[in-house]
Every structure is written in C-alpha cells, then in structure tokens.
Amino acid sequence: MKVIAIDGPAGSGKSTVARAVADSVGLPYLDTGAMYRSVAFAALRRGADPDEAGKVAQIARSMALDMRNDGTVWVDGVDASIEIRGPEVTRAVSIVAANSEVRSEMRDRQRAWAIEHGGGVMEGRDIGTVVFPDAELKVYLDARPDVRADRRSKEVTDLAYETVAADIARRDALDQGREDSPLTAAPDAVVIDTSDLSVAQIVDRVVSALDRAS
Ligand code: DC
C-alpha cells in the first residue's frame, strides 16, 4: 500500500499540491482537514457546542461521513461540501480537532480509507507523524505567514486580509500547541518552503522525492 503524506499549516499549498501529486502518480486523494471540518459541521447542525468534548466525540463516532472520489463531502446523507468551508465551521474546527476522542475516530477512518483504496495521497497535519508514520513519502509544506495569509485571502474574497491573517495565526497556535498530535514535521519528512515556488515547481519536487524514495 503506497501512502504519500502531505502535512503543513493552512495556506502552505497542501491541497493544491496534494491533488496535483495524486493526479500525477495516479493515486486517490484524501483531504483529512475536510473530515475534521465535517465533524464540526455535524456538531453545529445537531446543536452541540464545540466545547462539549464528550458530545462532539459521540457525534464523530456516530456520523455517516462519505469522502467521495469526486471531491464532495457528505455528512449524514447531506452534501456538506460548501458549508464545511464556511466561517462558522472554520471558527469551530480547531477546538473539534483538539479533541482526542475525535482524533482517534478520524485516524481509524483515515486508515480504513487508505486500506480500502490501496493507498493514496493524504493531506493533513499529522499524517506523517501519527496516522501513517511508515508512509512511503512524507512531505511537509510550509510558507511565510504573510504568503499563507495572502493565498487564503485570495480564496476567501469576502474577508479582509487582516481578518484572514489573524485567523491563520489563531489556527496555527491551536494546531501547533495542542497536546494530541500537534502540527509538526516528521523527522524524516521532505520539508519544502513553498513561499517563492510555483505549484508546478512544488509538484516536481514532491514527484522527484517520490522517485528517490521508491
Ligand atoms: O486543512 P484545513 O484548514 O481544512 O483543516 C481544518 C482543521 O483541521 C485545522 O484546524 C487543522 C485540523 N486538522 C488536523 O488537526 N489534523 C489533520 N490531519 C487535518 C486537519
């Protein structure tokens, strides 16, 4: 089973690069951040406070989550692809992702997905460190905070740059500071600073690293 782990903070270029690498090497792609977002979405929809750890964990275990190959995300039979990217979910997701019981459930589902698909390109924060420490290739993408905020504010055009930059700083602190599987590069990860690289250049580097690894 071939797993390529692509980790890094928001705005590092992970999603774009992971999708392009998946296309280039012919493996399926999984956005694990969308899974944590789906838990936050399900919790909000069922009227749970993201801080209610036990209740949110119970929702994570019982929810039907379908990460489809066409990129859509279905939660309890509802297409949540748009709403999981919205401001409400984005505000709540770091708290949900710091919940150990939620993480344990999502890791099980991520491993099951990889087995079912015979491997894949998996994008997240802890894929190389915790979910698949034996991945064939681990990549950690990073970029300067101003570049990351700039990229995000081009995606979310209705928010001011300052709002986006503050949100990224807040999420970085929560993701890096949490006790359970904090965001960090695995010791054997290929670390790429994407600040001054084009998508094609980053994908080239990842594919060359994969050629060297296999
Ligand atoms: O990549 P993203 O912004 O969609 O991720 C949403 C949140 O989920 C973010 O706060 C980090 C968290 N996350 C995580 O803790 N572990 C992962 N493997 C993926 C995302």
PDB file of C-alpha atoms and ligand atoms in Angstrom:
ATOM      1  CA  MET A   1       0.000   0.000   0.000  1.00  0.00           C
ATOM      2  CA  LYS A   2       1.523   3.300  -1.123  1.00  0.00           C
ATOM      3  CA  VAL A   3       0.737   6.295   1.104  1.00  0.00           C
ATOM      4  CA  ILE A   4       2.084   9.765   0.421  1.00  0.00           C
ATOM      5  CA  ALA A   5       1.648  12.053   3.438  1.00  0.00           C
ATOM      6  CA  ILE A   6       1.425  15.792   2.828  1.00  0.00           C
ATOM      7  CA  ASP A   7       1.269  17.869   6.009  1.00  0.00           C
ATOM      8  CA  GLY A   8       1.599  21.550   6.786  1.00  0.00           C
ATOM      9  CA  PRO A   9      -0.226  24.642   8.043  1.00  0.00           C
ATOM     10  CA  ALA A  10      -3.123  26.498   6.384  1.00  0.00           C
ATOM     11  CA  GLY A  11      -2.100  28.300   3.214  1.00  0.00           C
ATOM     12  CA  SER A  12       1.073  26.254   2.685  1.00  0.00           C
ATOM     13  CA  GLY A  13      -0.272  24.979  -0.636  1.00  0.00           C
ATOM     14  CA  LYS A  14      -1.110  21.488   0.643  1.00  0.00           C
ATOM     15  CA  SER A  15      -4.478  20.977  -1.049  1.00  0.00           C
ATOM     16  CA  THR A  16      -3.477  22.196  -4.487  1.00  0.00           C
ATOM     17  CA  VAL A  17      -0.209  20.276  -4.385  1.00  0.00           C
ATOM     18  CA  ALA A  18      -1.697  17.086  -2.923  1.00  0.00           C
ATOM     19  CA  ARG A  19      -4.387  16.990  -5.640  1.00  0.00           C
ATOM     20  CA  ALA A  20      -1.834  17.570  -8.396  1.00  0.00           C
ATOM     21  CA  VAL A  21       0.511  14.903  -6.994  1.00  0.00           C
ATOM     22  CA  ALA A  22      -2.385  12.440  -6.745  1.00  0.00           C
ATOM     23  CA  ASP A  23      -3.262  13.081 -10.419  1.00  0.00           C
ATOM     24  CA  SER A  24       0.344  12.827 -11.490  1.00  0.00           C
ATOM     25  CA  VAL A  25       1.030   9.480  -9.768  1.00  0.00           C
ATOM     26  CA  GLY A  26      -2.476   8.028 -10.269  1.00  0.00           C
ATOM     27  CA  LEU A  27      -3.428   7.625  -6.602  1.00  0.00           C
ATOM     28  CA  PRO A  28      -6.681   8.710  -4.902  1.00  0.00           C
ATOM     29  CA  TYR A  29      -6.631  11.835  -2.743  1.00  0.00           C
ATOM     30  CA  LEU A  30      -7.965  12.373   0.787  1.00  0.00           C
ATOM     31  CA  ASP A  31      -8.352  15.772   2.460  1.00  0.00           C
ATOM     32  CA  THR A  32      -8.300  14.896   6.178  1.00  0.00           C
ATOM     33  CA  GLY A  33      -8.904  18.533   7.177  1.00  0.00           C
ATOM     34  CA  ALA A  34     -12.306  18.199   5.474  1.00  0.00           C
ATOM     35  CA  MET A  35     -13.020  15.269   7.823  1.00  0.00           C
ATOM     36  CA  TYR A  36     -12.430  17.426  10.940  1.00  0.00           C
ATOM     37  CA  ARG A  37     -14.486  20.156   9.310  1.00  0.00           C
ATOM     38  CA  SER A  38     -17.283  17.608   8.793  1.00  0.00           C
ATOM     39  CA  VAL A  39     -17.297  16.756  12.495  1.00  0.00           C
ATOM     40  CA  ALA A  40     -17.580  20.467  13.332  1.00  0.00           C
ATOM     41  CA  PHE A  41     -20.403  20.772  10.771  1.00  0.00           C
ATOM     42  CA  ALA A  42     -22.276  17.773  12.220  1.00  0.00           C
ATOM     43  CA  ALA A  43     -21.864  19.135  15.772  1.00  0.00           C
ATOM     44  CA  LEU A  44     -23.182  22.589  14.829  1.00  0.00           C
ATOM     45  CA  ARG A  45     -26.061  21.035  12.891  1.00  0.00           C
ATOM     46  CA  ARG A  46     -27.071  18.941  15.877  1.00  0.00           C
ATOM     47  CA  GLY A  47     -26.915  21.987  18.136  1.00  0.00           C
ATOM     48  CA  ALA A  48     -23.845  20.838  20.100  1.00  0.00           C
ATOM     49  CA  ASP A  49     -21.343  23.340  21.464  1.00  0.00           C
ATOM     50  CA  PRO A  50     -17.862  22.552  20.000  1.00  0.00           C
ATOM     51  CA  ASP A  51     -16.516  22.712  23.581  1.00  0.00           C
ATOM     52  CA  GLU A  52     -18.708  19.827  24.737  1.00  0.00           C
ATOM     53  CA  ALA A  53     -15.987  17.213  24.233  1.00  0.00           C
ATOM     54  CA  GLY A  54     -17.988  14.088  25.094  1.00  0.00           C
ATOM     55  CA  LYS A  55     -20.960  15.065  22.976  1.00  0.00           C
ATOM     56  CA  VAL A  56     -18.805  16.021  19.977  1.00  0.00           C
ATOM     57  CA  ALA A  57     -16.865  12.734  20.259  1.00  0.00           C
ATOM     58  CA  GLN A  58     -20.149  10.827  20.257  1.00  0.00           C
ATOM     59  CA  ILE A  59     -21.206  12.697  17.112  1.00  0.00           C
ATOM     60  CA  ALA A  60     -17.851  11.902  15.468  1.00  0.00           C
ATOM     61  CA  ARG A  61     -18.310   8.191  16.159  1.00  0.00           C
ATOM     62  CA  SER A  62     -21.915   8.010  15.021  1.00  0.00           C
ATOM     63  CA  MET A  63     -21.921  10.290  11.960  1.00  0.00           C
ATOM     64  CA  ALA A  64     -22.069   8.910   8.433  1.00  0.00           C
ATOM     65  CA  LEU A  65     -19.151  10.513   6.584  1.00  0.00           C
ATOM     66  CA  ASP A  66     -18.645   9.895   2.902  1.00  0.00           C
ATOM     67  CA  MET A  67     -15.495  11.384   1.352  1.00  0.00           C
ATOM     68  CA  ARG A  68     -16.317  10.841  -2.308  1.00  0.00           C
ATOM     69  CA  ASN A  69     -13.788  10.473  -5.090  1.00  0.00           C
ATOM     70  CA  ASP A  70     -15.393  13.408  -6.933  1.00  0.00           C
ATOM     71  CA  GLY A  71     -14.267  15.691  -4.066  1.00  0.00           C
ATOM     72  CA  THR A  72     -17.701  16.153  -2.499  1.00  0.00           C
ATOM     73  CA  VAL A  73     -18.170  15.514   1.224  1.00  0.00           C
ATOM     74  CA  TRP A  74     -21.421  14.004   2.525  1.00  0.00           C
ATOM     75  CA  VAL A  75     -22.384  14.168   6.192  1.00  0.00           C
ATOM     76  CA  ASP A  76     -25.367  12.082   7.326  1.00  0.00           C
ATOM     77  CA  GLY A  77     -26.627  11.958   3.748  1.00  0.00           C
ATOM     78  CA  VAL A  78     -26.310  15.737   3.156  1.00  0.00           C
ATOM     79  CA  ASP A  79     -23.841  17.325   0.728  1.00  0.00           C
ATOM     80  CA  ALA A  80     -21.768  19.498   3.106  1.00  0.00           C
ATOM     81  CA  SER A  81     -19.004  20.378   0.597  1.00  0.00           C
ATOM     82  CA  ILE A  82     -19.738  24.116   0.646  1.00  0.00           C
ATOM     83  CA  GLU A  83     -20.706  24.555   4.292  1.00  0.00           C
ATOM     84  CA  ILE A  84     -17.607  22.856   5.699  1.00  0.00           C
ATOM     85  CA  ARG A  85     -15.579  25.739   4.168  1.00  0.00           C
ATOM     86  CA  GLY A  86     -17.807  28.440   5.692  1.00  0.00           C
ATOM     87  CA  PRO A  87     -16.859  30.811   8.532  1.00  0.00           C
ATOM     88  CA  GLU A  88     -18.911  29.035  11.238  1.00  0.00           C
ATOM     89  CA  VAL A  89     -17.180  25.709  10.678  1.00  0.00           C
ATOM     90  CA  THR A  90     -13.771  27.382  10.266  1.00  0.00           C
ATOM     91  CA  ARG A  91     -14.246  29.087  13.652  1.00  0.00           C
ATOM     92  CA  ALA A  92     -15.184  25.839  15.410  1.00  0.00           C
ATOM     93  CA  VAL A  93     -12.868  23.341  13.741  1.00  0.00           C
ATOM     94  CA  SER A  94      -9.644  23.824  15.753  1.00  0.00           C
ATOM     95  CA  ILE A  95     -11.459  23.072  19.023  1.00  0.00           C
ATOM     96  CA  VAL A  96     -13.011  19.970  17.481  1.00  0.00           C
ATOM     97  CA  ALA A  97      -9.634  18.885  16.050  1.00  0.00           C
ATOM     98  CA  ALA A  98      -8.010  19.185  19.503  1.00  0.00           C
ATOM     99  CA  ASN A  99     -10.491  16.649  20.914  1.00  0.00           C
ATOM    100  CA  SER A 100      -8.548  13.379  21.455  1.00  0.00           C
ATOM    101  CA  GLU A 101     -11.561  11.121  21.057  1.00  0.00           C
ATOM    102  CA  VAL A 102     -12.451  12.837  17.794  1.00  0.00           C
ATOM    103  CA  ARG A 103      -8.856  12.422  16.567  1.00  0.00           C
ATOM    104  CA  SER A 104      -8.835   8.762  17.455  1.00  0.00           C
ATOM    105  CA  GLU A 105     -12.049   8.168  15.489  1.00  0.00           C
ATOM    106  CA  MET A 106     -10.832  10.170  12.481  1.00  0.00           C
ATOM    107  CA  ARG A 107      -7.486   8.321  12.431  1.00  0.00           C
ATOM    108  CA  ASP A 108      -9.322   4.989  12.349  1.00  0.00           C
ATOM    109  CA  ARG A 109     -11.433   6.235   9.455  1.00  0.00           C
ATOM    110  CA  GLN A 110      -8.373   7.588   7.617  1.00  0.00           C
ATOM    111  CA  ARG A 111      -6.537   4.271   7.948  1.00  0.00           C
ATOM    112  CA  ALA A 112      -9.646   2.396   6.804  1.00  0.00           C
ATOM    113  CA  TRP A 113      -9.915   4.723   3.786  1.00  0.00           C
ATOM    114  CA  ALA A 114      -6.287   4.002   2.819  1.00  0.00           C
ATOM    115  CA  ILE A 115      -6.787   0.237   3.107  1.00  0.00           C
ATOM    116  CA  GLU A 116     -10.000   0.387   1.094  1.00  0.00           C
ATOM    117  CA  HIS A 117      -8.328   2.438  -1.665  1.00  0.00           C
ATOM    118  CA  GLY A 118      -4.998   0.568  -1.641  1.00  0.00           C
ATOM    119  CA  GLY A 119      -3.132   3.719  -0.547  1.00  0.00           C
ATOM    120  CA  GLY A 120      -3.393   7.341  -1.585  1.00  0.00           C
ATOM    121  CA  VAL A 121      -2.173  10.885  -1.224  1.00  0.00           C
ATOM    122  CA  MET A 122      -3.329  12.011   2.211  1.00  0.00           C
ATOM    123  CA  GLU A 123      -3.273  15.642   3.198  1.00  0.00           C
ATOM    124  CA  GLY A 124      -3.425  16.911   6.789  1.00  0.00           C
ATOM    125  CA  ARG A 125      -1.479  17.922   9.876  1.00  0.00           C
ATOM    126  CA  ASP A 126      -0.449  14.593  11.442  1.00  0.00           C
ATOM    127  CA  ILE A 127      -0.418  12.090   8.583  1.00  0.00           C
ATOM    128  CA  GLY A 128       3.370  11.575   8.524  1.00  0.00           C
ATOM    129  CA  THR A 129       3.797  11.850  12.295  1.00  0.00           C
ATOM    130  CA  VAL A 130       0.878   9.779  13.593  1.00  0.00           C
ATOM    131  CA  VAL A 131      -1.596   8.364  11.061  1.00  0.00           C
ATOM    132  CA  PHE A 132       0.952   6.776   8.690  1.00  0.00           C
ATOM    133  CA  PRO A 133       4.421   7.021  10.260  1.00  0.00           C
ATOM    134  CA  ASP A 134       5.546   4.376   7.725  1.00  0.00           C
ATOM    135  CA  ALA A 135       4.312   6.314   4.683  1.00  0.00           C
ATOM    136  CA  GLU A 136       6.361   5.790   1.535  1.00  0.00           C
ATOM    137  CA  LEU A 137       6.957   9.529   1.350  1.00  0.00           C
ATOM    138  CA  LYS A 138       6.337  12.290   3.880  1.00  0.00           C
ATOM    139  CA  VAL A 139       6.236  15.881   2.750  1.00  0.00           C
ATOM    140  CA  TYR A 140       5.916  18.919   4.995  1.00  0.00           C
ATOM    141  CA  LEU A 141       4.954  22.108   3.186  1.00  0.00           C
ATOM    142  CA  ASP A 142       5.437  25.478   4.816  1.00  0.00           C
ATOM    143  CA  ALA A 143       5.479  29.131   3.781  1.00  0.00           C
ATOM    144  CA  ARG A 144       5.958  32.515   5.384  1.00  0.00           C
ATOM    145  CA  PRO A 145       2.874  33.655   7.364  1.00  0.00           C
ATOM    146  CA  ASP A 146       2.304  36.691   5.083  1.00  0.00           C
ATOM    147  CA  VAL A 147       2.375  34.464   1.978  1.00  0.00           C
ATOM    148  CA  ARG A 148      -0.049  31.996   3.544  1.00  0.00           C
ATOM    149  CA  ALA A 149      -2.442  34.782   4.557  1.00  0.00           C
ATOM    150  CA  ASP A 150      -2.191  36.243   1.066  1.00  0.00           C
ATOM    151  CA  ARG A 151      -3.073  32.907  -0.571  1.00  0.00           C
ATOM    152  CA  ARG A 152      -6.017  32.341   1.764  1.00  0.00           C
ATOM    153  CA  SER A 153      -7.406  35.837   1.297  1.00  0.00           C
ATOM    154  CA  LYS A 154      -7.442  35.260  -2.487  1.00  0.00           C
ATOM    155  CA  GLU A 155      -9.570  32.149  -1.874  1.00  0.00           C
ATOM    156  CA  VAL A 156     -11.925  33.796   0.646  1.00  0.00           C
ATOM    157  CA  THR A 157     -12.554  37.038  -1.190  1.00  0.00           C
ATOM    158  CA  ASP A 158     -15.295  38.318   1.128  1.00  0.00           C
ATOM    159  CA  LEU A 159     -12.959  38.693   4.135  1.00  0.00           C
ATOM    160  CA  ALA A 160     -10.346  41.409   4.675  1.00  0.00           C
ATOM    161  CA  TYR A 161      -6.668  40.395   4.553  1.00  0.00           C
ATOM    162  CA  GLU A 162      -6.237  41.295   8.264  1.00  0.00           C
ATOM    163  CA  THR A 163      -9.128  39.028   9.271  1.00  0.00           C
ATOM    164  CA  VAL A 164      -7.684  36.123   7.284  1.00  0.00           C
ATOM    165  CA  ALA A 165      -4.159  36.717   8.671  1.00  0.00           C
ATOM    166  CA  ALA A 166      -5.484  36.798  12.252  1.00  0.00           C
ATOM    167  CA  ASP A 167      -7.491  33.624  11.684  1.00  0.00           C
ATOM    168  CA  ILE A 168      -4.445  31.810  10.284  1.00  0.00           C
ATOM    169  CA  ALA A 169      -2.321  32.918  13.265  1.00  0.00           C
ATOM    170  CA  ARG A 170      -5.034  31.729  15.680  1.00  0.00           C
ATOM    171  CA  ARG A 171      -5.340  28.339  13.966  1.00  0.00           C
ATOM    172  CA  ASP A 172      -1.538  27.905  13.748  1.00  0.00           C
ATOM    173  CA  ALA A 173      -1.275  28.456  17.504  1.00  0.00           C
ATOM    174  CA  LEU A 174      -4.071  25.968  18.249  1.00  0.00           C
ATOM    175  CA  ASP A 175      -2.811  23.328  15.782  1.00  0.00           C
ATOM    176  CA  GLN A 176       0.807  23.580  16.947  1.00  0.00           C
ATOM    177  CA  GLY A 177       0.006  23.948  20.640  1.00  0.00           C
ATOM    178  CA  ARG A 178      -2.492  21.125  21.144  1.00  0.00           C
ATOM    179  CA  GLU A 179      -1.456  18.132  23.213  1.00  0.00           C
ATOM    180  CA  ASP A 180      -2.670  15.381  20.878  1.00  0.00           C
ATOM    181  CA  SER A 181      -0.658  15.123  17.643  1.00  0.00           C
ATOM    182  CA  PRO A 182       0.307  18.793  17.244  1.00  0.00           C
ATOM    183  CA  LEU A 183       1.248  20.105  13.821  1.00  0.00           C
ATOM    184  CA  THR A 184       4.948  19.436  13.253  1.00  0.00           C
ATOM    185  CA  ALA A 185       7.179  17.972  10.549  1.00  0.00           C
ATOM    186  CA  ALA A 186       8.113  14.289  10.931  1.00  0.00           C
ATOM    187  CA  PRO A 187      11.897  13.925  11.417  1.00  0.00           C
ATOM    188  CA  ASP A 188      12.166  12.121   8.060  1.00  0.00           C
ATOM    189  CA  ALA A 189       9.836  14.427   6.107  1.00  0.00           C
ATOM    190  CA  VAL A 190      10.955  16.296   2.998  1.00  0.00           C
ATOM    191  CA  VAL A 191      10.415  19.913   4.076  1.00  0.00           C
ATOM    192  CA  ILE A 192       9.613  22.401   1.304  1.00  0.00           C
ATOM    193  CA  ASP A 193       9.241  26.151   1.802  1.00  0.00           C
ATOM    194  CA  THR A 194       6.677  26.997  -0.874  1.00  0.00           C
ATOM    195  CA  SER A 195       6.774  30.807  -0.388  1.00  0.00           C
ATOM    196  CA  ASP A 196       8.591  31.532  -3.643  1.00  0.00           C
ATOM    197  CA  LEU A 197       7.731  28.436  -5.691  1.00  0.00           C
ATOM    198  CA  SER A 198       5.031  27.856  -8.304  1.00  0.00           C
ATOM    199  CA  VAL A 199       2.637  24.931  -7.935  1.00  0.00           C
ATOM    200  CA  ALA A 200       4.417  23.147 -10.815  1.00  0.00           C
ATOM    201  CA  GLN A 201       7.790  23.556  -9.082  1.00  0.00           C
ATOM    202  CA  ILE A 202       6.464  22.161  -5.798  1.00  0.00           C
ATOM    203  CA  VAL A 203       4.798  19.197  -7.519  1.00  0.00           C
ATOM    204  CA  ASP A 204       8.079  18.494  -9.384  1.00  0.00           C
ATOM    205  CA  ARG A 205       9.979  18.406  -6.104  1.00  0.00           C
ATOM    206  CA  VAL A 206       7.461  16.061  -4.499  1.00  0.00           C
ATOM    207  CA  VAL A 207       7.419  13.700  -7.501  1.00  0.00           C
ATOM    208  CA  SER A 208      11.259  13.642  -7.608  1.00  0.00           C
ATOM    209  CA  ALA A 209      11.340  12.890  -3.875  1.00  0.00           C
ATOM    210  CA  LEU A 210       8.929  10.032  -4.503  1.00  0.00           C
ATOM    211  CA  ASP A 211      11.148   8.652  -7.279  1.00  0.00           C
ATOM    212  CA  ARG A 212      14.095   8.717  -4.882  1.00  0.00           C
ATOM    213  CA  ALA A 213      12.050   7.046  -2.114  1.00  0.00           C
ATOM    214  CA  SER A 214      10.730   4.152  -4.236  1.00  0.00           C
TER     215      SER A 214
HETATM  216  O1   DC B   1      -6.596  21.979   6.379  1.00  0.00           O
HETATM  217  P1   DC B   1      -7.882  22.556   6.967  1.00  0.00           P
HETATM  218  O2   DC B   1      -7.815  24.040   7.231  1.00  0.00           O
HETATM  219  O3   DC B   1      -9.096  22.189   6.194  1.00  0.00           O
HETATM  220  O4   DC B   1      -8.005  21.838   8.391  1.00  0.00           O
HETATM  221  C1   DC B   1      -9.077  22.097   9.250  1.00  0.00           C
HETATM  222  C2   DC B   1      -8.668  21.919  10.697  1.00  0.00           C
HETATM  223  O5   DC B   1      -8.456  20.546  10.995  1.00  0.00           O
HETATM  224  C3   DC B   1      -7.407  22.670  11.126  1.00  0.00           C
HETATM  225  O6   DC B   1      -7.685  23.385  12.315  1.00  0.00           O
HETATM  226  C4   DC B   1      -6.408  21.592  11.429  1.00  0.00           C
HETATM  227  C5   DC B   1      -7.221  20.353  11.642  1.00  0.00           C
HETATM  228  N1   DC B   1      -6.603  19.136  11.104  1.00  0.00           N
HETATM  229  C6   DC B   1      -5.968  18.302  11.983  1.00  0.00           C
HETATM  230  O7   DC B   1      -5.902  18.600  13.173  1.00  0.00           O
HETATM  231  N2   DC B   1      -5.425  17.134  11.544  1.00  0.00           N
HETATM  232  C7   DC B   1      -5.483  16.809  10.244  1.00  0.00           C
HETATM  233  N3   DC B   1      -4.935  15.653   9.833  1.00  0.00           N
HETATM  234  C8   DC B   1      -6.103  17.681   9.322  1.00  0.00           C
HETATM  235  C9   DC B   1      -6.648  18.862   9.786  1.00  0.00           C
END
